[in-house]
Every structure is written in C-alpha cells, then in structure tokens.
Amino acid sequence: MSDPTRAITEYWDAAAPAFDDEPDHGLRQEHTRAAWSRLLRSWLPEGPADVLDVGCGTASLSLLLAEAGHRVTGVDLAPRMAERAQGKLAAAGLAGRFLVGDAADPPTGQQRYDVLLCRHLLWTLPDPGAALRAWVARLGPGGRLVLVEGRWREAGDSSVPYVAGAESLPWYGGITAEDLAAAVRPLVSGLSIEPLSGEAELWGGPVADERYALIART
Ligand SMILES: C[S@@+](CC[C@H](N)C(=O)[O-])C[C@H]1O[C@@H](n2cnc3c(N)ncnc32)[C@H](O)[C@@H]1O
C-alpha cells in the first residue's frame, strides 16, 4: 500500500466509529431514511438489480438497497468501514457483500452490474476521470451510473484537515454538477441531473452548498 493510500485508509478507519452520527450517514431519522429510499427507488430499476456501491462507507445507502430487494456489493478502502457495513446488514437480517479495496479498481473480477452507485467519494480520488471510466466498464448493457455528489467548498466550510497533500486532489472540495456532467457525458449514452440542495430532509437540515445526483445510462 502506498503512503498516500495508507494515510487515506487510516483517516477513514478512524472516522468509522462515529460516521453514522451524521444524519445523512446513519439515516437514523425515519424521514431521512424515507427520503433516501424514495430517491433510490426513482433512480434504480424496479426489479432486483445487481448494485455495486463504491466507497460504500458504513452502508448508509447499501442497507436501503438491500431492504428494497437489490443484490448489493459494497467496496471500501477502509476495513473498519467495510466491517461496519457488513455488520449493519447482518444485524438487519439482510444479505450483502462488502469488500475492502480501491473504488477506482473494484476487486469484483469480471462481474458486470446493473447499477454502480457512488455517494460522496469522487472528491477523495487521485484520478477521478479514470475511476469514472472504470465504473462505466463495470456496467452491463443498459446499466446505470448513479453519482450523488456536490461542491462543498463554496459553503465556507472550514473543513477538518484531510490527509497531507489533499489540496492537490483534482476534485478536492467536490465538483459542480456541470463539471461532473462534462466528465461523464462522453462515456455514456445519456444523463440527467437531479438537484438535491433544496431537500433538507436528506441532509438532516437545510444546506447552502450544491448537492445533486447524476444519473447516467450506458
Ligand atoms: C464521505 S464517505 C461516503 C461513504 C458512503 N458512500 C456514504 O455516502 O455514506 C467516503 C468513503 O469512501 C471511502 N474511500 C475513500 N477513498 C476510497 C477509495 N480510493 N476506494 C474505496 N473507498 C474509498 C472512505 O473509506 C469512506 O468510507
């Protein structure tokens, strides 16, 4: 493991125990869970789908997907995140597979997925463009790419220091919907953007920054 990867892993391992204390991570409020469930239903196919959740964290969204009957595989660099994800699904009596690995090259072999989901990960990646290409390649025919992202820097967030050198990450602080659409458009047959900043129930309160989902079809 390279030093930057080790530092990133250690950061997220340390964050894992308290990660679900954030309302949009733990989804402990019924109205927050319901709001995310509703959106996921609108973004995913109706029947059970094979979903790959990259940078899955503690399975905030994977849990809802498994509850909805989808077959979920989560990948996270941080072993403690993956452990918590697996534990949450097991505690809920739900099936799901959680792997430790790099989202930019998920350790899922040749398997193709109906949906690749990613929430709030792109800002951490050293080469997000390469990751997007790799994700599209993991989708089967008619597959969907669901990216829940945002641009947080403008909100004046003083931000807890991330790992050394993070300032040079290409999308550190997030990416606007317009810029992400420009990066994804050449890789897919079509895409739409759904603004999410105005939906306070998703985030545990009102937010002032840009948040959105990008839904693309291969
Ligand atoms: C902001 S959290 C988002 C977690 C989850 N997607 C959610 O929405 O609740 C970012 C997650 O990405 C993971 N992560 C960071 N870099 C990664 C990488 N290169 N590959 C896989 N996971 C990564 C972290 O361990 C962390 O769990």
mmCIF file of C-alpha atoms and ligand atoms in Angstrom:
data_model
loop_
_atom_site.group_PDB
_atom_site.id
_atom_site.type_symbol
_atom_site.label_atom_id
_atom_site.label_comp_id
_atom_site.label_asym_id
_atom_site.label_seq_id
_atom_site.Cartn_x
_atom_site.Cartn_y
_atom_site.Cartn_z
ATOM 1 C CA MET A 1 0.000 0.000 0.000
ATOM 2 C CA SER A 2 1.449 3.410 -0.958
ATOM 3 C CA ASP A 3 1.876 6.068 1.734
ATOM 4 C CA PRO A 4 -0.979 8.282 0.489
ATOM 5 C CA THR A 5 -3.287 5.257 0.296
ATOM 6 C CA ARG A 6 -2.253 4.225 3.799
ATOM 7 C CA ALA A 7 -2.956 7.721 5.123
ATOM 8 C CA ILE A 8 -6.372 7.802 3.436
ATOM 9 C CA THR A 9 -7.208 4.362 4.820
ATOM 10 C CA GLU A 10 -6.160 5.373 8.334
ATOM 11 C CA TYR A 11 -8.223 8.567 8.127
ATOM 12 C CA TRP A 12 -11.401 6.694 7.201
ATOM 13 C CA ASP A 13 -10.758 3.825 9.601
ATOM 14 C CA ALA A 14 -10.529 6.414 12.385
ATOM 15 C CA ALA A 15 -13.742 8.075 11.144
ATOM 16 C CA ALA A 16 -15.700 4.804 11.029
ATOM 17 C CA PRO A 17 -16.908 4.535 14.671
ATOM 18 C CA ALA A 18 -18.622 7.963 14.628
ATOM 19 C CA PHE A 19 -19.513 8.051 10.926
ATOM 20 C CA ASP A 20 -23.158 7.159 11.444
ATOM 21 C CA ASP A 21 -23.653 10.013 13.918
ATOM 22 C CA GLU A 22 -24.151 12.329 10.938
ATOM 23 C CA PRO A 23 -27.841 12.360 9.991
ATOM 24 C CA ASP A 24 -27.188 11.640 6.312
ATOM 25 C CA HIS A 25 -24.836 8.751 7.154
ATOM 26 C CA GLY A 26 -26.644 6.875 9.914
ATOM 27 C CA LEU A 27 -30.100 7.669 8.470
ATOM 28 C CA ARG A 28 -31.465 7.212 11.992
ATOM 29 C CA GLN A 29 -34.432 9.534 11.495
ATOM 30 C CA GLU A 30 -37.371 7.897 9.786
ATOM 31 C CA HIS A 31 -37.988 10.869 7.485
ATOM 32 C CA THR A 32 -34.330 10.880 6.365
ATOM 33 C CA ARG A 33 -34.407 7.165 5.579
ATOM 34 C CA ALA A 34 -37.711 7.570 3.775
ATOM 35 C CA ALA A 35 -36.373 10.449 1.679
ATOM 36 C CA TRP A 36 -33.314 8.456 0.554
ATOM 37 C CA SER A 37 -35.399 5.335 -0.079
ATOM 38 C CA ARG A 38 -37.762 7.304 -2.273
ATOM 39 C CA LEU A 39 -34.900 8.719 -4.332
ATOM 40 C CA LEU A 40 -33.168 5.362 -4.708
ATOM 41 C CA ARG A 41 -36.450 3.849 -5.918
ATOM 42 C CA SER A 42 -36.706 6.550 -8.558
ATOM 43 C CA TRP A 43 -33.098 6.067 -9.728
ATOM 44 C CA LEU A 44 -32.892 2.250 -9.805
ATOM 45 C CA PRO A 45 -34.682 -0.346 -11.909
ATOM 46 C CA GLU A 46 -37.835 -1.797 -10.335
ATOM 47 C CA GLY A 47 -36.799 -5.450 -10.231
ATOM 48 C CA PRO A 48 -33.947 -6.751 -8.092
ATOM 49 C CA ALA A 49 -30.723 -5.349 -9.533
ATOM 50 C CA ASP A 50 -27.051 -6.113 -9.015
ATOM 51 C CA VAL A 51 -25.664 -2.950 -7.454
ATOM 52 C CA LEU A 52 -22.036 -2.025 -6.810
ATOM 53 C CA ASP A 53 -21.716 0.696 -4.137
ATOM 54 C CA VAL A 54 -18.183 2.111 -4.365
ATOM 55 C CA GLY A 55 -16.798 3.927 -1.328
ATOM 56 C CA CYS A 56 -19.783 2.430 0.495
ATOM 57 C CA GLY A 57 -18.729 3.613 3.961
ATOM 58 C CA THR A 58 -20.977 2.101 6.621
ATOM 59 C CA ALA A 59 -23.558 1.001 4.019
ATOM 60 C CA SER A 60 -25.806 4.032 4.502
ATOM 61 C CA LEU A 61 -27.356 3.538 1.072
ATOM 62 C CA SER A 62 -26.483 -0.154 0.580
ATOM 63 C CA LEU A 63 -28.707 -1.010 3.530
ATOM 64 C CA LEU A 64 -31.685 0.726 1.929
ATOM 65 C CA LEU A 65 -30.973 -1.001 -1.373
ATOM 66 C CA ALA A 66 -30.824 -4.421 0.276
ATOM 67 C CA GLU A 67 -34.098 -3.657 2.067
ATOM 68 C CA ALA A 68 -35.603 -2.895 -1.327
ATOM 69 C CA GLY A 69 -34.544 -6.344 -2.575
ATOM 70 C CA HIS A 70 -31.456 -5.413 -4.592
ATOM 71 C CA ARG A 71 -28.302 -7.553 -4.524
ATOM 72 C CA VAL A 72 -25.627 -5.284 -3.097
ATOM 73 C CA THR A 73 -21.857 -5.408 -3.237
ATOM 74 C CA GLY A 74 -20.019 -2.633 -1.403
ATOM 75 C CA VAL A 75 -16.364 -1.716 -1.766
ATOM 76 C CA ASP A 76 -14.429 0.489 0.633
ATOM 77 C CA LEU A 77 -10.747 1.179 1.147
ATOM 78 C CA ALA A 78 -11.125 1.302 4.928
ATOM 79 C CA PRO A 79 -11.506 -2.137 6.562
ATOM 80 C CA ARG A 80 -13.402 -0.639 9.516
ATOM 81 C CA MET A 81 -15.965 0.918 7.202
ATOM 82 C CA ALA A 82 -16.451 -2.396 5.382
ATOM 83 C CA GLU A 83 -16.778 -4.239 8.721
ATOM 84 C CA ARG A 84 -19.434 -1.831 9.915
ATOM 85 C CA ALA A 85 -21.266 -2.102 6.620
ATOM 86 C CA GLN A 86 -21.284 -5.899 6.830
ATOM 87 C CA GLY A 87 -22.359 -5.757 10.474
ATOM 88 C CA LYS A 88 -25.260 -3.411 9.769
ATOM 89 C CA LEU A 89 -26.688 -5.634 7.062
ATOM 90 C CA ALA A 90 -26.206 -8.749 9.176
ATOM 91 C CA ALA A 91 -27.955 -7.060 12.132
ATOM 92 C CA ALA A 92 -30.866 -6.217 9.855
ATOM 93 C CA GLY A 93 -31.016 -9.810 8.594
ATOM 94 C CA LEU A 94 -30.121 -8.703 5.078
ATOM 95 C CA ALA A 95 -27.693 -10.166 2.562
ATOM 96 C CA GLY A 96 -24.867 -8.076 1.170
ATOM 97 C CA ARG A 97 -21.206 -8.466 0.340
ATOM 98 C CA PHE A 98 -18.646 -5.897 1.477
ATOM 99 C CA LEU A 99 -15.102 -5.935 0.172
ATOM 100 C CA VAL A 100 -12.016 -3.981 1.117
ATOM 101 C CA GLY A 101 -10.479 -2.418 -1.954
ATOM 102 C CA ASP A 102 -9.927 0.609 -4.119
ATOM 103 C CA ALA A 103 -13.086 2.053 -5.630
ATOM 104 C CA ALA A 104 -11.091 3.067 -8.685
ATOM 105 C CA ASP A 105 -10.454 -0.613 -9.425
ATOM 106 C CA PRO A 106 -13.107 -2.577 -7.531
ATOM 107 C CA PRO A 107 -11.990 -6.115 -6.592
ATOM 108 C CA THR A 108 -15.046 -7.701 -8.174
ATOM 109 C CA GLY A 109 -13.430 -9.579 -11.058
ATOM 110 C CA GLN A 110 -15.334 -9.849 -14.304
ATOM 111 C CA GLN A 111 -18.788 -9.325 -12.815
ATOM 112 C CA ARG A 112 -20.978 -6.750 -14.534
ATOM 113 C CA TYR A 113 -23.533 -4.736 -12.585
ATOM 114 C CA ASP A 114 -26.912 -3.195 -13.380
ATOM 115 C CA VAL A 115 -26.140 -0.138 -11.258
ATOM 116 C CA LEU A 116 -22.968 1.466 -9.996
ATOM 117 C CA LEU A 117 -23.704 3.793 -7.098
ATOM 118 C CA CYS A 118 -21.281 6.257 -5.577
ATOM 119 C CA ARG A 119 -22.070 8.873 -2.946
ATOM 120 C CA HIS A 120 -19.570 11.494 -1.818
ATOM 121 C CA LEU A 121 -16.432 9.708 -2.927
ATOM 122 C CA LEU A 122 -15.170 11.411 -6.080
ATOM 123 C CA TRP A 123 -13.552 14.274 -4.159
ATOM 124 C CA THR A 124 -11.143 11.818 -2.497
ATOM 125 C CA LEU A 125 -9.837 10.145 -5.657
ATOM 126 C CA PRO A 126 -6.421 10.972 -7.164
ATOM 127 C CA ASP A 127 -7.698 10.269 -10.693
ATOM 128 C CA PRO A 128 -11.491 10.581 -10.722
ATOM 129 C CA GLY A 129 -11.656 10.531 -14.523
ATOM 130 C CA ALA A 130 -10.003 7.103 -14.624
ATOM 131 C CA ALA A 131 -12.397 5.885 -11.911
ATOM 132 C CA LEU A 132 -15.419 7.028 -13.948
ATOM 133 C CA ARG A 133 -14.150 5.125 -16.975
ATOM 134 C CA ALA A 134 -13.536 2.016 -14.860
ATOM 135 C CA TRP A 135 -17.051 2.235 -13.381
ATOM 136 C CA VAL A 136 -18.769 2.509 -16.743
ATOM 137 C CA ALA A 137 -16.778 -0.565 -17.841
ATOM 138 C CA ARG A 138 -18.232 -2.500 -14.853
ATOM 139 C CA LEU A 139 -21.795 -1.917 -16.053
ATOM 140 C CA GLY A 140 -23.694 -4.372 -18.210
ATOM 141 C CA PRO A 141 -25.807 -3.340 -21.208
ATOM 142 C CA GLY A 142 -28.321 -0.643 -20.234
ATOM 143 C CA GLY A 143 -26.570 -0.177 -16.892
ATOM 144 C CA ARG A 144 -26.963 2.909 -14.761
ATOM 145 C CA LEU A 145 -24.379 5.096 -13.123
ATOM 146 C CA VAL A 146 -25.778 6.900 -10.059
ATOM 147 C CA LEU A 147 -23.450 9.540 -8.626
ATOM 148 C CA VAL A 148 -24.579 11.509 -5.578
ATOM 149 C CA GLU A 149 -22.148 14.377 -5.385
ATOM 150 C CA GLY A 150 -21.728 18.035 -4.540
ATOM 151 C CA ARG A 151 -19.492 21.039 -4.344
ATOM 152 C CA TRP A 152 -18.919 21.838 -0.688
ATOM 153 C CA ARG A 153 -16.090 24.343 -0.695
ATOM 154 C CA GLU A 154 -18.281 27.351 -1.583
ATOM 155 C CA ALA A 155 -20.259 26.950 1.616
ATOM 156 C CA GLY A 156 -17.343 28.376 3.608
ATOM 157 C CA ASP A 157 -16.765 25.017 5.281
ATOM 158 C CA SER A 158 -13.595 25.434 7.332
ATOM 159 C CA SER A 159 -13.182 21.641 6.867
ATOM 160 C CA VAL A 160 -11.296 19.286 9.103
ATOM 161 C CA PRO A 161 -7.829 18.702 7.597
ATOM 162 C CA TYR A 162 -7.877 15.634 5.380
ATOM 163 C CA VAL A 163 -4.686 13.764 4.528
ATOM 164 C CA ALA A 164 -1.405 15.502 3.641
ATOM 165 C CA GLY A 165 -1.434 16.643 0.024
ATOM 166 C CA ALA A 166 -5.217 16.512 -0.269
ATOM 167 C CA GLU A 167 -5.308 20.063 -1.611
ATOM 168 C CA SER A 168 -3.843 18.747 -4.845
ATOM 169 C CA LEU A 169 -6.601 16.175 -5.393
ATOM 170 C CA PRO A 170 -8.321 17.146 -8.669
ATOM 171 C CA TRP A 171 -11.844 17.389 -7.200
ATOM 172 C CA TYR A 172 -10.997 18.215 -3.583
ATOM 173 C CA GLY A 173 -13.942 20.086 -2.097
ATOM 174 C CA GLY A 174 -16.313 18.403 -4.527
ATOM 175 C CA ILE A 175 -17.337 19.034 -8.109
ATOM 176 C CA THR A 176 -20.192 21.010 -9.605
ATOM 177 C CA ALA A 177 -22.949 19.189 -11.455
ATOM 178 C CA GLU A 178 -21.974 20.977 -14.639
ATOM 179 C CA ASP A 179 -18.334 19.853 -14.433
ATOM 180 C CA LEU A 180 -19.221 16.276 -13.492
ATOM 181 C CA ALA A 181 -21.715 16.079 -16.358
ATOM 182 C CA ALA A 182 -18.986 17.235 -18.737
ATOM 183 C CA ALA A 183 -16.697 14.453 -17.483
ATOM 184 C CA VAL A 184 -19.355 11.718 -17.656
ATOM 185 C CA ARG A 185 -21.165 12.675 -20.902
ATOM 186 C CA PRO A 186 -18.534 11.247 -23.307
ATOM 187 C CA LEU A 187 -18.720 7.874 -21.501
ATOM 188 C CA VAL A 188 -22.489 7.270 -21.590
ATOM 189 C CA SER A 189 -25.495 7.423 -23.900
ATOM 190 C CA GLY A 190 -27.406 9.954 -21.802
ATOM 191 C CA LEU A 191 -27.588 11.549 -18.384
ATOM 192 C CA SER A 192 -29.734 13.711 -16.161
ATOM 193 C CA ILE A 193 -29.033 15.825 -13.102
ATOM 194 C CA GLU A 194 -31.338 15.999 -10.110
ATOM 195 C CA PRO A 195 -30.668 18.947 -7.781
ATOM 196 C CA LEU A 196 -30.801 17.909 -4.108
ATOM 197 C CA SER A 197 -29.758 21.046 -2.213
ATOM 198 C CA GLY A 198 -33.357 22.047 -1.554
ATOM 199 C CA GLU A 199 -34.291 18.731 0.068
ATOM 200 C CA ALA A 200 -33.368 19.393 3.686
ATOM 201 C CA GLU A 201 -34.720 16.057 4.896
ATOM 202 C CA LEU A 202 -31.906 14.263 3.021
ATOM 203 C CA TRP A 203 -29.190 16.045 4.938
ATOM 204 C CA GLY A 204 -30.617 16.452 8.411
ATOM 205 C CA GLY A 205 -31.302 20.152 7.829
ATOM 206 C CA PRO A 206 -31.013 22.904 5.237
ATOM 207 C CA VAL A 207 -27.785 23.098 3.247
ATOM 208 C CA ALA A 208 -26.297 26.084 1.438
ATOM 209 C CA ASP A 209 -23.957 24.288 -0.950
ATOM 210 C CA GLU A 210 -24.532 22.460 -4.217
ATOM 211 C CA ARG A 211 -25.745 18.855 -3.929
ATOM 212 C CA TYR A 212 -27.183 16.722 -6.682
ATOM 213 C CA ALA A 213 -27.436 13.289 -8.224
ATOM 214 C CA LEU A 214 -26.213 12.498 -11.705
ATOM 215 C CA ILE A 215 -27.993 9.537 -13.285
ATOM 216 C CA ALA A 216 -26.457 8.172 -16.464
ATOM 217 C CA ARG A 217 -27.247 5.279 -18.820
ATOM 218 C CA THR A 218 -24.552 3.351 -20.610
HETATM 219 C C1 LIG B 1 -17.598 10.562 2.577
HETATM 220 S S1 LIG B 1 -17.526 8.827 2.826
HETATM 221 C C2 LIG B 1 -19.002 8.302 1.949
HETATM 222 C C3 LIG B 1 -19.474 6.945 2.375
HETATM 223 C C4 LIG B 1 -20.767 6.464 1.714
HETATM 224 N N1 LIG B 1 -20.661 6.438 0.269
HETATM 225 C C5 LIG B 1 -21.933 7.322 2.122
HETATM 226 O O1 LIG B 1 -22.447 8.055 1.278
HETATM 227 O O2 LIG B 1 -22.339 7.260 3.300
HETATM 228 C C6 LIG B 1 -16.227 8.316 1.745
HETATM 229 C C7 LIG B 1 -15.964 6.824 1.831
HETATM 230 O O3 LIG B 1 -15.089 6.466 0.764
HETATM 231 C C8 LIG B 1 -14.085 5.598 1.245
HETATM 232 N N2 LIG B 1 -12.931 5.764 0.359
HETATM 233 C C9 LIG B 1 -12.080 6.812 0.250
HETATM 234 N N3 LIG B 1 -11.209 6.605 -0.758
HETATM 235 C C10 LIG B 1 -11.523 5.392 -1.280
HETATM 236 C C11 LIG B 1 -11.005 4.608 -2.357
HETATM 237 N N4 LIG B 1 -9.976 5.018 -3.088
HETATM 238 N N5 LIG B 1 -11.588 3.431 -2.611
HETATM 239 C C12 LIG B 1 -12.633 2.977 -1.872
HETATM 240 N N6 LIG B 1 -13.159 3.669 -0.858
HETATM 241 C C13 LIG B 1 -12.616 4.866 -0.574
HETATM 242 C C14 LIG B 1 -13.860 6.013 2.679
HETATM 243 O O4 LIG B 1 -13.281 4.983 3.437
HETATM 244 C C15 LIG B 1 -15.290 6.367 3.105
HETATM 245 O O5 LIG B 1 -15.930 5.233 3.620
#
